[in-house]
XYZ file of C-alpha atoms in Angstrom:
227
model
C 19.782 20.934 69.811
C 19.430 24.215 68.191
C 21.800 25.375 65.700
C 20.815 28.979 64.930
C 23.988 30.272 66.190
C 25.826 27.801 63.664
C 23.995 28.964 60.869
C 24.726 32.700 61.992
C 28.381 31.662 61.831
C 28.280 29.585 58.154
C 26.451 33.058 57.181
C 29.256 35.136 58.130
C 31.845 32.980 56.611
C 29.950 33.085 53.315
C 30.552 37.052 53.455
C 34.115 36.398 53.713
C 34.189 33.849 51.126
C 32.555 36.679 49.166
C 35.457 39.424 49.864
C 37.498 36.594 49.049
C 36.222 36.337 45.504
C 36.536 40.423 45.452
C 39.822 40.481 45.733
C 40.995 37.873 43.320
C 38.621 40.028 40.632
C 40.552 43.503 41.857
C 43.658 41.080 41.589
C 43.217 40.190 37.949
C 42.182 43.387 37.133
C 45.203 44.969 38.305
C 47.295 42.171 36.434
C 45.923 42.722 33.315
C 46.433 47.231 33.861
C 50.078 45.734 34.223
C 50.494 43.811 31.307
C 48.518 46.617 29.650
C 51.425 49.070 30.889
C 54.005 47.204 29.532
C 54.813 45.774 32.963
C 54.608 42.224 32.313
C 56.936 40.096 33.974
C 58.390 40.622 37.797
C 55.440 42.725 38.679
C 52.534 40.317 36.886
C 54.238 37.536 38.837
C 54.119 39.290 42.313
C 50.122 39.280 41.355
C 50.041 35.877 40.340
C 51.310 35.071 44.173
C 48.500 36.957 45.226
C 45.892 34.938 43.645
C 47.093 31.871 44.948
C 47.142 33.039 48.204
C 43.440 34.216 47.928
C 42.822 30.798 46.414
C 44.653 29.353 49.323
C 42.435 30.971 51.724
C 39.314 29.730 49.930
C 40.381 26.148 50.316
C 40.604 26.919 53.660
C 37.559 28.621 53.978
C 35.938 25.838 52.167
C 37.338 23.076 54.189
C 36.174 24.737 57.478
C 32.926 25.286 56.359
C 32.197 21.933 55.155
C 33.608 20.575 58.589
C 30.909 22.891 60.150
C 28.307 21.145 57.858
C 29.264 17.841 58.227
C 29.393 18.047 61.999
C 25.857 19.215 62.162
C 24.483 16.828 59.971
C 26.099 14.101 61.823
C 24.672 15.383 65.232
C 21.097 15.353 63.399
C 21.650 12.357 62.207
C 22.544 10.405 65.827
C 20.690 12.503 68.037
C 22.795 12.022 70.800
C 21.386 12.705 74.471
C 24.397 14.919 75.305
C 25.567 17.510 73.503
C 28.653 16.455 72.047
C 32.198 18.912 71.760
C 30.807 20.725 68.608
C 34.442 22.336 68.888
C 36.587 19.105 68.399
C 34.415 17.213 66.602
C 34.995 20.435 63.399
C 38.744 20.750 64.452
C 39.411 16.787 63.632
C 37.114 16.662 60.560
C 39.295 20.379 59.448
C 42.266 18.909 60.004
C 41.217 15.752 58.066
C 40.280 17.756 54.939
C 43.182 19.610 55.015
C 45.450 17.062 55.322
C 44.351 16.210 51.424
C 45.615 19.472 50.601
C 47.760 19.753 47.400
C 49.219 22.653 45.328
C 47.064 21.231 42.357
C 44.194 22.770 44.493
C 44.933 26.304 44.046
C 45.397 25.497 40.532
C 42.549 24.107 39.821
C 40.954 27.113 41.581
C 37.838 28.592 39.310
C 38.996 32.506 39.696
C 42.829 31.394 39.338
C 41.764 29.611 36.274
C 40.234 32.521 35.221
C 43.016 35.174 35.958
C 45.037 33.047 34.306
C 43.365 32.200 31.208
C 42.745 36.309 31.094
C 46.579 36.531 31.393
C 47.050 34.376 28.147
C 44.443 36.281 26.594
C 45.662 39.830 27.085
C 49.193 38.707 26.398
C 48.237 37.528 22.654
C 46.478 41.104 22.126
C 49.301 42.576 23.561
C 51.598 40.844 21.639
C 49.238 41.354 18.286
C 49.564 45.169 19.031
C 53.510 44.978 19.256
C 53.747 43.235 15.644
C 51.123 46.121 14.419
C 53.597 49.006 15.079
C 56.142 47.134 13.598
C 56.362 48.495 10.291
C 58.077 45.950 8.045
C 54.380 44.702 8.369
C 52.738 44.742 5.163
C 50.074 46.892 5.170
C 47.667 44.628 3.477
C 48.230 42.248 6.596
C 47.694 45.200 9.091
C 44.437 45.908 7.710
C 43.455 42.063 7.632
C 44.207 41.813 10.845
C 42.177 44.602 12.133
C 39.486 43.649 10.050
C 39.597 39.923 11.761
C 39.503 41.828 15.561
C 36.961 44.206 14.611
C 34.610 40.759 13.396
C 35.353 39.505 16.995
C 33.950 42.659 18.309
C 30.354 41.497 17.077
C 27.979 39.695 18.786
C 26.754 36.755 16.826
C 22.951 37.670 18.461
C 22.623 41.062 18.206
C 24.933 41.543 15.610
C 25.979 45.191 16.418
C 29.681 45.735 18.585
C 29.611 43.921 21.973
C 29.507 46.355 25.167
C 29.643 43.712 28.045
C 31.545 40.575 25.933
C 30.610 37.381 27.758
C 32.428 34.427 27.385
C 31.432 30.581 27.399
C 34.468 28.444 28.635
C 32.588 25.051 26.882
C 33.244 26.487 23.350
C 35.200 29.568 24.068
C 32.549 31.894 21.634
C 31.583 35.258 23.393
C 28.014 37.193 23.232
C 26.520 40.516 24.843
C 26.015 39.792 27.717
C 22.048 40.845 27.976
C 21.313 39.134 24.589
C 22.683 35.724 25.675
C 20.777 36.082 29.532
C 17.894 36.500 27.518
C 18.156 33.772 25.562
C 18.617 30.889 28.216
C 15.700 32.825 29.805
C 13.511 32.129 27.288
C 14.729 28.526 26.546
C 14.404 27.656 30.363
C 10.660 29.013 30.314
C 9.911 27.215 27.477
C 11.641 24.321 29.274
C 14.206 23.915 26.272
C 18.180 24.246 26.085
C 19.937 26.711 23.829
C 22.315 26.371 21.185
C 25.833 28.525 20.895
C 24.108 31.140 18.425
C 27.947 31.181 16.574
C 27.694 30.120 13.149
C 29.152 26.462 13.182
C 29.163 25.788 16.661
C 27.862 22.009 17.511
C 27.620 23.056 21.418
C 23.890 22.859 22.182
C 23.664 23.274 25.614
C 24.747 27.227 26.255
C 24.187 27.319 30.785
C 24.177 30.908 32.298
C 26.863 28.777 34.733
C 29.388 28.531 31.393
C 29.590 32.583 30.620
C 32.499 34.557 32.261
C 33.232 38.061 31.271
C 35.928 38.376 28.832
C 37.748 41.557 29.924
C 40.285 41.329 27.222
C 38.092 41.447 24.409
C 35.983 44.516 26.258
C 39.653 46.459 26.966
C 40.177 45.589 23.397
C 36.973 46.684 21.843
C 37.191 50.181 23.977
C 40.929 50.481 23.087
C 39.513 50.690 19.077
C 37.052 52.799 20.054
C 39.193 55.132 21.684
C 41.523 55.295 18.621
């Protein structure tokens, strides 16, 4: 049995999986202007239903897909004289997955995760630059304080002000984003792991994998700029 045309179709789905991802990136983006604008609660929210019904579709996606998979290995395996229903055999092995299906799914989703851990993140700086323009701050605090976000603005590699901030979601310590790359590069050549290159950090297995872009720190770092 040939399954060419199967593999056409997993291909296809893997594009959609990938506009799929898109979105939920446009999604938190657009969450994060709104927070930015002062716009944080109804309208944030409205987002946040978004997400989870991208993440929603992804499950769904995934399930179908996997039901594709398994079929096919299954027919390879048994080698049956016929050619069985490809059709029903997918549908009932779908409809099995998705019978598992929980709301701690979408949760647990890795771009939901994300969008929401960005959330918490921009709502602390956003928060932080709500207490700065209130002026019964001291002004010995307000210049503390900037000091202590300007220091997070440095890569601990490079050691100048970080254009593309990376994060890494073992230890939570961001790097440029090219510096770090180039580091697990040269480890993995030289058949090695690499260490977090923050001062005190005991993680010692930094993975490409681990490293998300943190787009609150770069809003925040071009915010200072821009003032």
């Amino acid at each position: 049995i040939s399954f060419n045309c199967v593999d056409s179709s997993l291909s296809s789905l893997k594009n959609c999986q990938s506009y799929i991802n898109t979105g939920m990136d446009i999604a938190t983006h657009v969450a994060l202007d709104l927070v930015e604008s002062f716009n944080d609660v109804e309208d944030v929210n409205s987002v946040e239903n978004v997400m989870l019904e991208y993440a929603a579709m992804d499950r769904e996606l995934n399930h179908y897909m996997r039901a594709i998979e398994e079929t096919v290995n299954q027919i390879k395996r048994e080698k049956p004289e016929n050619i069985p229903d490809l059709k029903n055999l997918v549908k009932e092995k779908f409809t099995a997955l998705e019978s598992k299906n929980s709301d701690s799914d979408l949760q647990r989703n890795e771009k939901y995760m994300y969008f929401k851990d960005q959330l918490k993140e921009m709502r602390k700086q956003f928060c932080h630059q709500s207490d700065n323009g209130n002026e019964a701050i001291e002004q010995i605090d307000e210049d503390i304080a900037v000091t202590q976000s300007q220091m997070n603005f440095i890569c601990p590699i490079t050691q100048v002000e970080m254009k593309r901030p990376v994060r890494n979601k073992v230890c939570g310590h961001t790097y440029e984003e090219d510096a770090i790359l180039k580091i697990i590069q040269t480890r993995k050549q030289q058949k090695k792991k690499v260490r977090c290159p923050k001062i005190g950090c005991s993680h010692a297995d930094v993975k490409g994998s681990d490293l998300v872009p943190d787009e609150v720190l770069k809003r925040a770092i071009d915010s200072q700029n821009k003032q």
